[in-house]
CSV table of C-alpha atoms and ligand atoms in Angstrom, one decimal:
chain,number,residue,atom,x,y,z
A,65,THR,CA,34.5,2.6,13.4
A,66,GLY,CA,36.1,2.0,10.1
A,67,TYR,CA,35.3,3.7,7.0
A,68,ILE,CA,31.5,4.0,6.4
A,69,THR,CA,30.1,4.5,3.2
A,70,LEU,CA,27.2,7.1,2.4
A,71,ASP,CA,24.2,5.3,0.5
A,72,SER,CA,21.6,8.2,0.7
A,73,GLY,CA,18.1,6.6,0.4
A,74,PHE,CA,19.8,3.2,0.5
A,75,SER,CA,19.8,3.2,-3.3
A,76,ASN,CA,22.4,0.7,-3.1
A,77,THR,CA,22.4,-1.3,0.1
A,78,GLY,CA,20.8,-4.9,0.1
A,79,SER,CA,19.3,-4.7,3.5
A,80,CYS,CA,18.4,-8.6,3.5
A,81,THR,CA,17.8,-11.8,1.5
A,82,SER,CA,14.0,-12.1,0.1
A,83,ALA,CA,12.8,-14.9,-1.7
A,84,ILE,CA,9.5,-13.4,-2.3
A,85,THR,CA,9.6,-10.7,-4.9
A,86,TYR,CA,11.9,-10.5,-7.8
A,87,LEU,CA,12.0,-7.0,-9.6
A,88,ASP,CA,14.3,-6.5,-12.7
A,89,GLY,CA,13.5,-2.6,-13.0
A,90,ALA,CA,15.8,-2.0,-16.0
A,91,ASN,CA,13.2,-4.5,-17.9
A,92,GLY,CA,10.0,-3.9,-16.1
A,93,ILE,CA,9.5,-7.5,-14.4
A,94,LEU,CA,7.8,-8.3,-11.4
A,95,ASP,CA,7.3,-11.8,-9.9
A,96,TYR,CA,5.9,-13.1,-6.8
A,97,TYR,CA,7.8,-16.4,-5.7
A,98,GLY,CA,8.5,-16.7,-9.5
A,99,TYR,CA,5.2,-16.3,-10.6
A,100,ALA,CA,4.5,-13.3,-13.4
A,101,ILE,CA,2.5,-10.9,-11.4
A,102,GLU,CA,0.4,-10.3,-14.8
A,103,GLU,CA,-0.2,-14.1,-15.1
A,104,LEU,CA,-1.7,-13.8,-10.9
A,105,ALA,CA,-3.4,-10.4,-11.9
A,106,GLU,CA,-5.3,-12.3,-14.5
A,107,ASN,CA,-5.9,-15.4,-13.0
A,108,CYS,CA,-6.2,-15.3,-9.2
A,109,SER,CA,-8.2,-14.0,-6.5
A,110,PHE,CA,-6.4,-11.6,-4.1
A,111,THR,CA,-7.0,-14.4,-1.3
A,112,GLU,CA,-4.9,-17.1,-3.4
A,113,VAL,CA,-2.3,-14.5,-4.3
A,114,ALA,CA,-2.0,-13.3,-0.2
A,115,TYR,CA,-2.0,-17.1,0.2
A,116,LEU,CA,0.8,-17.9,-2.2
A,117,ILE,CA,3.2,-14.7,-0.4
A,118,LEU,CA,2.1,-16.0,3.2
A,119,HIS,CA,2.9,-20.0,2.3
A,120,LYS,CA,5.7,-19.4,-0.4
A,121,GLU,CA,3.3,-21.8,-3.1
A,122,LEU,CA,-0.1,-21.3,-4.5
A,123,PRO,CA,-2.6,-23.0,-2.6
A,124,THR,CA,-4.3,-26.6,-3.6
A,125,TYR,CA,-8.1,-26.1,-3.6
A,126,ASP,CA,-8.3,-27.6,0.4
A,127,GLN,CA,-6.0,-24.9,1.5
A,128,LEU,CA,-7.6,-22.3,-0.5
A,129,GLU,CA,-10.8,-23.3,1.0
A,130,SER,CA,-9.3,-23.1,4.3
A,131,PHE,CA,-7.5,-19.9,4.3
A,132,LYS,CA,-10.9,-18.2,2.8
A,133,HIS,CA,-12.7,-19.8,6.3
A,134,ASP,CA,-10.3,-17.9,8.0
A,135,MET,CA,-10.9,-15.1,6.1
A,136,VAL,CA,-14.4,-15.2,7.4
A,137,ARG,CA,-14.0,-16.5,11.0
A,138,PHE,CA,-11.1,-13.6,11.9
A,139,ALA,CA,-13.2,-10.8,10.0
A,140,LEU,CA,-14.8,-9.4,13.2
A,141,LEU,CA,-13.4,-6.6,15.4
A,142,HIS,CA,-13.4,-6.9,18.9
A,143,GLU,CA,-16.6,-4.8,20.0
A,144,ASP,CA,-14.5,-3.0,22.2
A,145,MET,CA,-12.6,-1.8,19.4
A,146,ILE,CA,-15.5,-0.2,17.6
A,147,HIS,CA,-15.4,2.7,20.3
A,148,PHE,CA,-12.0,3.6,18.9
A,149,PHE,CA,-14.0,5.0,16.1
A,150,ASP,CA,-16.1,7.4,18.1
A,151,HIS,CA,-13.1,9.0,19.3
A,152,PHE,CA,-11.5,10.3,16.1
A,153,PRO,CA,-12.4,13.6,15.3
A,154,PRO,CA,-14.6,13.5,12.4
A,155,ASN,CA,-12.2,14.7,9.3
A,156,ALA,CA,-9.3,12.1,10.9
A,157,SER,CA,-7.2,10.5,8.5
A,158,PRO,CA,-8.3,6.9,7.7
A,159,MET,CA,-4.5,6.2,7.8
A,160,SER,CA,-3.7,7.6,10.7
A,161,ILE,CA,-6.9,5.7,12.3
A,162,LEU,CA,-5.9,2.6,10.6
A,163,SER,CA,-2.1,2.4,11.8
A,164,THR,CA,-3.4,3.0,15.4
A,165,SER,CA,-5.9,0.6,15.1
A,166,VAL,CA,-3.5,-2.2,13.9
A,167,ASN,CA,-1.3,-1.4,16.4
A,168,ALA,CA,-3.9,-1.8,19.1
A,169,LEU,CA,-4.9,-5.0,17.3
A,170,HIS,CA,-1.7,-6.6,19.7
A,171,ASN,CA,-3.4,-5.7,23.1
A,172,TYR,CA,-6.6,-7.7,21.8
A,173,TYR,CA,-4.8,-10.7,20.2
A,174,PRO,CA,-1.2,-10.9,22.2
A,175,GLU,CA,-1.0,-14.8,21.3
A,176,MET,CA,1.8,-14.4,19.1
A,177,ASP,CA,3.8,-13.1,21.6
A,178,GLU,CA,3.4,-15.5,23.9
A,179,GLU,CA,3.5,-18.6,21.6
A,180,LEU,CA,0.0,-19.5,22.6
A,181,ASP,CA,-0.7,-19.6,18.5
A,182,PRO,CA,-2.9,-23.0,18.6
A,183,TYR,CA,-1.4,-23.4,14.6
A,184,GLY,CA,2.3,-22.3,15.4
A,185,GLY,CA,4.4,-19.8,13.5
A,186,TYR,CA,2.2,-16.8,12.6
A,187,THR,CA,-0.1,-18.1,10.5
A,188,VAL,CA,-3.2,-17.1,13.1
A,189,THR,CA,-2.0,-13.7,13.4
A,190,ALA,CA,-1.4,-13.5,9.5
A,191,ALA,CA,-4.7,-14.2,8.8
A,192,ARG,CA,-6.3,-12.3,11.5
A,193,LEU,CA,-4.6,-8.8,10.5
A,194,LEU,CA,-5.4,-10.0,6.4
A,195,SER,CA,-8.5,-10.5,7.3
A,196,LYS,CA,-9.3,-7.1,9.5
A,197,ILE,CA,-7.8,-4.6,7.8
A,198,ARG,CA,-10.6,-4.8,5.6
A,199,THR,CA,-13.0,-4.2,8.5
A,200,ILE,CA,-11.2,-1.5,9.8
A,201,ALA,CA,-10.8,0.3,7.0
A,202,ALA,CA,-14.9,0.2,5.9
A,203,PHE,CA,-15.6,1.2,9.9
A,204,SER,CA,-13.3,4.4,9.4
A,205,TYR,CA,-15.0,5.0,6.5
A,206,LYS,CA,-18.8,4.8,7.9
A,207,LYS,CA,-17.6,6.3,11.0
A,208,SER,CA,-16.6,9.4,9.0
A,209,ILE,CA,-19.6,9.6,7.1
A,210,GLY,CA,-22.0,9.0,10.1
A,211,HIS,CA,-23.5,6.1,8.9
A,212,PRO,CA,-24.2,2.8,10.4
A,213,LEU,CA,-21.5,0.1,10.6
A,214,VAL,CA,-21.9,-2.9,8.2
A,215,TYR,CA,-20.3,-5.9,9.8
A,216,PRO,CA,-18.6,-8.5,7.3
A,217,SER,CA,-20.6,-11.2,5.7
A,218,ALA,CA,-19.9,-15.2,5.7
A,219,ARG,CA,-21.4,-15.2,2.1
A,220,LEU,CA,-19.1,-12.7,0.4
A,221,ASN,CA,-15.8,-12.9,-1.0
A,222,TYR,CA,-12.9,-11.0,0.0
A,223,CYS,CA,-13.4,-7.8,-2.1
A,224,GLU,CA,-17.1,-8.4,-2.2
A,225,ASN,CA,-16.8,-7.9,1.5
A,226,PHE,CA,-14.7,-5.1,1.8
A,227,LEU,CA,-17.3,-3.1,-1.1
A,228,ASN,CA,-20.4,-4.4,0.9
A,229,MET,CA,-18.9,-2.9,4.3
A,230,MET,CA,-18.1,0.6,2.7
A,231,PHE,CA,-20.9,1.1,0.8
A,232,ASP,CA,-24.3,-1.1,2.1
A,233,ARG,CA,-26.8,1.0,3.9
A,234,PRO,CA,-29.9,-0.4,5.5
A,235,ASN,CA,-32.3,2.2,3.7
A,236,LEU,CA,-30.4,1.9,0.4
A,237,PRO,CA,-29.4,-1.9,0.1
A,238,TYR,CA,-25.6,-1.9,-2.2
A,239,ARG,CA,-25.5,-4.2,-5.1
A,240,ILE,CA,-22.0,-5.3,-5.8
A,241,ARG,CA,-21.1,-5.0,-9.0
A,242,PRO,CA,-18.9,-7.8,-10.3
A,243,GLU,CA,-16.9,-5.5,-12.4
A,244,PHE,CA,-15.9,-3.5,-9.2
A,245,ALA,CA,-15.2,-6.4,-7.5
A,246,SER,CA,-12.9,-8.0,-10.1
A,247,ALA,CA,-11.0,-4.6,-10.6
A,248,LEU,CA,-10.3,-4.5,-7.1
A,249,ASN,CA,-9.3,-7.8,-6.8
A,250,LYS,CA,-6.8,-7.3,-9.5
A,251,LEU,CA,-5.6,-4.0,-7.5
A,252,LEU,CA,-4.7,-5.8,-4.5
A,253,ILE,CA,-2.9,-8.4,-6.3
A,254,LEU,CA,-0.7,-5.9,-8.0
A,255,HIS,CA,0.2,-4.3,-4.7
A,256,ALA,CA,0.7,-7.3,-2.6
A,257,ASP,CA,4.5,-7.1,-2.4
A,258,HIS,CA,7.3,-5.0,-3.8
A,259,GLU,CA,10.6,-6.2,-1.7
A,260,GLN,CA,12.3,-3.6,0.2
A,261,ASN,CA,10.2,-0.1,-0.4
A,262,CYS,CA,10.0,2.4,2.3
A,263,SER,CA,6.9,0.4,4.3
A,264,THR,CA,8.8,-2.8,3.9
A,265,SER,CA,11.8,-1.7,5.2
A,266,THR,CA,10.5,-0.3,7.9
A,267,VAL,CA,8.1,-2.9,8.8
A,268,ARG,CA,11.7,-4.9,9.2
A,269,LEU,CA,13.9,-2.2,10.8
A,270,VAL,CA,11.0,-2.1,13.3
A,271,GLY,CA,10.5,-6.2,13.7
A,272,SER,CA,14.3,-6.1,13.8
A,273,SER,CA,14.0,-4.8,17.2
A,274,GLY,CA,12.2,-7.6,18.5
A,275,CYS,CA,9.0,-5.7,18.1
A,276,ASN,CA,5.7,-7.3,17.4
A,277,LEU,CA,4.2,-7.9,14.0
A,278,TYR,CA,1.4,-5.6,14.5
A,279,ALA,CA,3.6,-2.7,16.0
A,280,SER,CA,5.6,-3.5,13.0
A,281,ILE,CA,3.1,-3.0,10.3
A,282,SER,CA,1.7,0.0,11.8
A,283,ALA,CA,4.8,1.5,11.3
A,284,GLY,CA,4.9,0.4,7.9
A,285,ILE,CA,1.5,1.9,7.5
A,286,SER,CA,2.8,4.9,8.6
A,287,ALA,CA,5.6,5.0,6.2
A,288,LEU,CA,3.3,4.2,3.5
A,289,TRP,CA,1.2,7.2,3.9
A,290,GLY,CA,3.9,9.7,2.6
A,291,PRO,CA,3.4,11.7,-0.9
A,292,LEU,CA,6.6,9.8,-2.0
A,293,HIS,CA,5.3,6.3,-1.4
A,294,GLY,CA,1.7,5.1,-1.0
A,295,GLY,CA,0.3,8.4,-0.6
A,296,ALA,CA,1.0,9.3,-3.8
A,297,ASN,CA,-2.3,7.6,-5.3
A,298,GLN,CA,-4.4,9.9,-3.4
A,299,ALA,CA,-1.6,12.7,-4.5
A,300,VAL,CA,-2.2,11.8,-8.2
A,301,VAL,CA,-6.1,12.4,-8.4
A,302,LYS,CA,-5.5,15.6,-6.4
A,303,MET,CA,-3.3,16.8,-8.9
A,304,LEU,CA,-5.7,16.0,-11.7
A,305,GLU,CA,-8.4,17.5,-10.0
A,306,ALA,CA,-6.3,20.9,-9.5
A,307,ILE,CA,-5.4,20.7,-13.2
A,308,LEU,CA,-9.1,20.3,-14.4
A,309,HIS,CA,-10.3,23.5,-12.1
A,310,ASP,CA,-7.2,25.1,-13.6
A,311,GLY,CA,-8.9,24.9,-17.0
A,312,GLY,CA,-7.2,21.8,-18.2
A,313,ASP,CA,-3.7,23.6,-18.2
A,314,PHE,CA,-1.7,20.0,-17.9
A,315,ARG,CA,1.3,21.7,-19.9
A,316,LYS,CA,1.4,24.1,-17.2
A,317,TYR,CA,1.9,21.4,-14.3
A,318,ILE,CA,4.6,19.5,-16.8
A,319,GLU,CA,6.8,23.2,-16.1
A,320,LYS,CA,6.2,23.3,-12.8
A,321,ALA,CA,7.1,19.7,-12.5
A,322,LYS,CA,10.4,20.4,-14.7
A,323,ASP,CA,11.5,23.6,-12.6
A,324,LYS,CA,14.1,22.9,-10.3
A,325,ASN,CA,13.0,25.8,-8.1
A,326,ASP,CA,9.2,24.4,-8.0
A,327,PRO,CA,9.4,21.8,-5.2
A,328,PHE,CA,6.0,20.5,-7.4
A,329,ARG,CA,6.5,16.7,-8.3
A,330,LEU,CA,4.5,14.8,-10.9
A,331,SER,CA,2.8,12.6,-8.7
A,332,GLY,CA,2.5,9.2,-10.0
A,333,PHE,CA,5.6,9.2,-12.2
A,334,GLY,CA,9.1,7.9,-11.6
A,335,HIS,CA,10.4,5.3,-9.5
A,336,ARG,CA,13.5,4.1,-7.6
A,337,VAL,CA,14.0,0.6,-9.4
A,338,TYR,CA,11.9,0.6,-12.7
A,339,LYS,CA,13.5,2.9,-15.2
A,340,THR,CA,10.7,1.8,-17.7
A,341,PHE,CA,6.8,1.5,-17.3
A,342,ASP,CA,6.0,-0.3,-14.0
A,343,PRO,CA,4.5,-3.3,-15.1
A,344,ARG,CA,1.8,-2.7,-12.7
A,345,ALA,CA,0.7,0.5,-13.8
A,346,LYS,CA,0.3,-1.1,-17.6
A,347,ILE,CA,-1.9,-3.5,-16.3
A,348,ILE,CA,-4.2,-0.8,-14.1
A,349,LYS,CA,-3.9,1.8,-16.9
A,350,GLN,CA,-5.5,-1.2,-19.0
A,351,SER,CA,-8.2,-2.1,-16.5
A,352,CYS,CA,-8.7,1.5,-15.9
A,353,ALA,CA,-9.8,1.9,-19.5
A,354,GLU,CA,-11.7,-1.4,-19.3
A,355,ILE,CA,-13.9,-0.5,-16.3
A,356,MET,CA,-14.9,3.0,-17.7
A,357,ASN,CA,-15.7,1.7,-21.1
A,358,LEU,CA,-17.7,-1.3,-19.5
A,359,LEU,CA,-19.5,0.9,-17.6
A,360,GLU,CA,-20.0,4.1,-19.7
A,361,ILE,CA,-18.3,6.5,-16.7
A,362,ASN,CA,-16.7,9.3,-18.6
A,363,ASP,CA,-14.2,10.5,-15.9
A,364,PRO,CA,-12.4,14.0,-17.3
A,365,LEU,CA,-9.8,13.3,-14.9
A,366,LEU,CA,-8.7,9.8,-16.9
A,367,ASP,CA,-8.3,12.1,-19.9
A,368,ILE,CA,-6.4,14.7,-18.1
A,369,ALA,CA,-4.0,11.3,-17.1
A,370,LEU,CA,-3.7,10.1,-20.5
A,371,GLU,CA,-2.6,13.5,-22.0
A,372,LEU,CA,-0.2,13.8,-19.1
A,373,GLU,CA,1.5,10.5,-19.4
A,374,GLU,CA,1.5,11.4,-23.7
A,375,ILE,CA,3.6,14.6,-22.8
A,376,ALA,CA,5.7,13.3,-20.3
A,377,ARG,CA,6.9,10.0,-22.2
A,378,THR,CA,8.0,12.8,-25.2
A,379,ASP,CA,9.2,15.6,-23.1
A,380,ASP,CA,13.3,15.4,-22.8
A,381,TYR,CA,13.1,16.1,-18.7
A,382,PHE,CA,10.9,12.8,-18.2
A,383,VAL,CA,12.7,10.9,-21.3
A,384,SER,CA,16.4,11.6,-20.1
A,385,ARG,CA,15.5,10.6,-16.5
A,386,ASN,CA,13.5,7.6,-17.0
A,387,LEU,CA,10.4,9.0,-15.5
A,388,TYR,CA,7.2,6.6,-16.4
A,389,PRO,CA,4.3,6.4,-14.9
A,390,ASN,CA,3.9,4.2,-11.6
A,391,VAL,CA,1.7,2.2,-9.7
A,392,ASP,CA,0.1,4.7,-8.1
A,393,PHE,CA,-0.7,6.5,-11.5
A,394,TYR,CA,-4.1,5.1,-12.7
A,395,SER,CA,-5.0,3.5,-9.9
A,396,GLY,CA,-7.2,6.6,-7.9
A,397,ILE,CA,-9.4,6.7,-10.8
A,398,ILE,CA,-10.2,3.4,-10.6
A,399,TYR,CA,-11.5,3.9,-6.8
A,400,ARG,CA,-12.9,6.9,-7.7
A,401,ALA,CA,-15.3,5.1,-10.5
A,402,MET,CA,-16.1,2.9,-7.6
A,403,GLY,CA,-17.2,5.5,-5.4
A,404,ILE,CA,-14.2,5.1,-2.7
A,405,PRO,CA,-13.3,8.7,-1.7
A,406,THR,CA,-10.0,10.0,-2.3
A,407,ASN,CA,-8.7,9.9,1.4
A,408,MET,CA,-9.1,6.3,1.5
A,409,PHE,CA,-6.7,5.3,-1.6
A,410,THR,CA,-4.0,5.1,0.6
A,411,VAL,CA,-5.7,2.6,2.6
A,412,MET,CA,-6.4,0.8,-0.3
A,413,PHE,CA,-3.0,0.3,-0.7
A,414,ALA,CA,-2.4,-0.7,2.6
A,415,MET,CA,-4.6,-3.7,2.1
A,416,GLY,CA,-3.5,-4.7,-0.6
A,417,ARG,CA,0.4,-4.8,0.7
A,418,MET,CA,-0.9,-6.5,3.9
A,419,PRO,CA,0.4,-9.7,2.8
A,420,GLY,CA,3.8,-8.6,1.7
A,421,TRP,CA,4.4,-6.7,5.1
A,422,ILE,CA,3.5,-9.7,6.6
A,423,ALA,CA,5.8,-12.2,5.0
A,424,GLN,CA,8.7,-10.0,4.6
A,425,TRP,CA,8.6,-9.6,8.7
A,426,THR,CA,8.0,-13.5,9.2
A,427,GLU,CA,11.1,-13.9,6.7
A,428,MET,CA,12.9,-11.8,8.9
A,429,VAL,CA,12.2,-13.5,12.0
A,430,GLU,CA,12.6,-17.1,10.4
A,431,ASP,CA,16.3,-16.2,9.2
A,432,LYS,CA,18.4,-17.3,12.0
A,433,GLU,CA,21.4,-16.9,10.3
A,434,ASN,CA,21.3,-13.3,9.4
A,435,ALA,CA,19.3,-12.3,12.3
A,436,ARG,CA,20.4,-8.9,13.7
A,437,ILE,CA,18.8,-5.8,14.9
A,438,GLY,CA,18.9,-3.2,11.8
A,439,ARG,CA,21.0,-0.5,12.9
A,440,PRO,CA,22.6,1.7,9.9
A,441,ARG,CA,25.3,4.0,10.5
A,442,GLN,CA,25.9,7.9,9.7
A,443,VAL,CA,28.7,9.4,8.3
A,444,TYR,CA,29.5,12.4,11.0
A,445,ALA,CA,29.3,15.9,9.8
A,446,GLY,CA,29.4,17.8,13.1
A,447,ASN,CA,31.9,19.6,15.0
A,448,THR,CA,35.4,18.1,16.3
A,449,ARG,CA,35.6,17.7,20.0
A,450,ARG,CA,35.8,21.0,21.5
A,451,PRO,CA,35.9,22.5,25.0
A,452,PHE,CA,32.9,22.9,27.3
A,453,VAL,CA,31.3,26.3,27.4
A,454,PRO,CA,29.8,27.4,30.8
A,455,MET,CA,26.5,29.3,30.4
A,456,LYS,CA,27.9,32.6,31.5
A,457,ASP,CA,30.1,32.9,28.7
A,458,ARG,CA,27.8,31.4,25.7
B,549,LIG,N1,8.4,14.8,-11.3
B,549,LIG,C1,9.5,15.7,-11.9
B,549,LIG,N2,10.8,15.2,-11.6
B,549,LIG,C2,11.0,14.2,-10.8
B,549,LIG,C3,9.9,13.0,-10.5
B,549,LIG,C4,8.7,13.7,-10.8
B,549,LIG,N3,7.9,12.9,-10.4
B,549,LIG,N4,10.4,12.1,-10.2
B,549,LIG,C5,11.8,12.1,-9.8
B,549,LIG,N5,11.7,13.5,-11.0
B,549,LIG,C6,13.3,13.8,-11.1
B,549,LIG,C7,14.2,14.5,-10.2
B,549,LIG,O1,14.0,15.9,-9.4
B,549,LIG,C8,15.6,14.1,-10.2
B,549,LIG,O2,16.0,15.0,-10.9
B,549,LIG,P1,17.4,15.5,-11.0
B,549,LIG,O3,18.4,14.4,-11.6
B,549,LIG,O4,17.7,16.7,-12.1
B,549,LIG,O5,17.9,15.9,-9.6
B,549,LIG,C9,15.5,12.9,-11.1
B,549,LIG,O6,14.4,12.8,-11.5
B,549,LIG,C10,15.9,11.7,-10.2
B,549,LIG,O7,14.5,11.7,-8.9
B,549,LIG,P2,15.2,11.3,-7.5
B,549,LIG,O8,14.4,12.0,-6.6
B,549,LIG,O9,16.5,11.2,-7.4
B,549,LIG,O10,14.5,9.8,-7.6
B,549,LIG,P3,14.1,8.8,-6.4
B,549,LIG,O11,14.5,7.6,-6.7
B,549,LIG,O12,15.1,9.1,-5.3
B,549,LIG,O13,12.7,8.9,-6.0
B,549,LIG,C11,10.3,8.8,-6.5
B,549,LIG,C12,11.5,8.3,-6.6
B,549,LIG,C13,9.3,7.8,-6.8
B,549,LIG,C14,10.3,9.3,-4.9
B,549,LIG,C15,9.9,9.7,-7.2
B,549,LIG,O14,10.1,9.6,-8.3
B,549,LIG,C16,9.0,10.9,-7.0
B,549,LIG,O15,8.7,11.5,-5.9
B,549,LIG,N6,7.7,10.4,-7.9
B,549,LIG,C17,6.5,11.0,-7.4
B,549,LIG,C18,6.1,10.8,-6.4
B,549,LIG,C19,5.5,9.1,-6.8
B,549,LIG,O16,4.5,8.9,-7.6
B,549,LIG,N7,5.8,8.1,-5.9
B,549,LIG,C20,5.1,6.9,-6.0
B,549,LIG,C21,6.2,6.0,-6.1
B,549,LIG,S1,5.6,4.2,-6.8
B,549,LIG,C22,4.8,3.5,-5.2
B,549,LIG,C23,5.2,3.6,-4.1
B,549,LIG,O17,6.2,3.4,-3.7
B,549,LIG,O18,4.2,4.0,-3.7
C-alpha cells in the first residue's frame, strides 16, 4: 500500500545497481567495465570482450587461451538435441527455435542447479551457453534450407566457426572471408551488453524468482524478438526493401513515420536513452561503408538508408525528438552482405548479447544485499468494491 508512482516503460526507475556497462545517452558514450566500446571494437576479439564482461577484467594471454579452449570444448550440442530441429515446421522462426533450445539446454546440462559445476560459480554454464548459441543458430538455418549440418571445428575462431557452420557445404566448400569474420567480430562486440534494456531486464526479472540461467536467458531471447527491440534490425531491412520496391520513394516513408495516425515508425531510429547518435551505430555505419567498398558490393539498400538518415537528421520532427540512427539501422546491411538471411538478424543480436545477459544474471544472483524477487506495483484503475451480481441478474 502507500502511494505508488506510475513510471510507464520504466523510463525513470533504477531497478538494480550494475558495474558492467556505463551509458551516457546525452553524450553518446558507452563503456564496458570502464573501457570505451570504440577501443574494444577496434582492438579485441569478441571472445576477449565476452571474457571481460563475464570476468570483469580483460584476460591475460593464458586466460584468453583457456577461454578459447572452452569455446571449442563446449561447441557441440548433445546429439539428442539435433532431433529438435527436425520437428519445427520448415518456416519456423529461428528466434523461436533459439529460445526453445536455450531453455531446453537446462535439461541436458543441469549441473549449475545441482551445484556440481566442478569449477565453481557459473563459469562452465556461461562458456557452454556462449559457445552453443552459435551452434544452435547455425543448425536452425541449415535445417531451414534442408542442408546437412556442419559441426563446429576446433581450428576456427568464434566468428569463423559460426560463418563456417552457416555456409560450408560438402559439395561447395566455404571460403571464410577475413573481412566478414572481422566485421562480425565487431558487430558482436558492439552488442555484448547494454545495461537494463528490455531483454536484459527480462533476464534479471525472470532470474529473480530463482529460475535457472537457461530459462532466464530464453525469456530474454523472447523479449529481444520484438521489433521495438532486437527485431528492429530485421524490420529495418524489410522497411528498406519496401521502399526500394516502392520505387525508392523514401520521403513517403518519412511522412508516414511522422503521421501520428499511422502506426508506422522509422525502424532503426530513436532510442530510450540515447538522445544523440548511438555510438554503436557510428562504428557500424563506418564498418558498413568499409566492407561495401572493399568487396565492391553495391547494395541499393545502403543508398536508401543513407538518404533516409540524411533527411531524418534535418527534418524538424526527428531533430526536435532527438531521433538518431540506433545500433539496428546499419547492422542488417552488413549481415546481408555476408549472406545471412533477414530472419536470422535478430539471432545475430542474441549471439552478441549473450555475455551481457549471463553477466547481468550473475551480478543479480551474487548481489546478496539487494537480493529480492522483482515485483513491480501498479496504479489500480478499476472499479471500487461493489456488490456481487448473481448470474440471473447480469
Ligand atoms: N519513428 C517515428 N517516430 C518515432 C520513432 C521512430 N522510429 N521513435 C520515436 N518516435 C517518436 C514517438 O512517436 C514520440 O513522439 P511524440 O512525442 O510526438 O509522441 C517520440 O518520438 C518519443 O518516442 P517514445 O516512443 O516515447 O520513445 P521510447 O523511448 O518509448 O521508444 C524506441 C524508444 C526505440 C522503442 C522508439 O524510438 C522506436 O520505436 N524506434 C523504432 C524501433 C527501433 O529502432 N528499435 C531499436 C531500439 S535500439 C536497440 C534495441 O533495443 O534493440
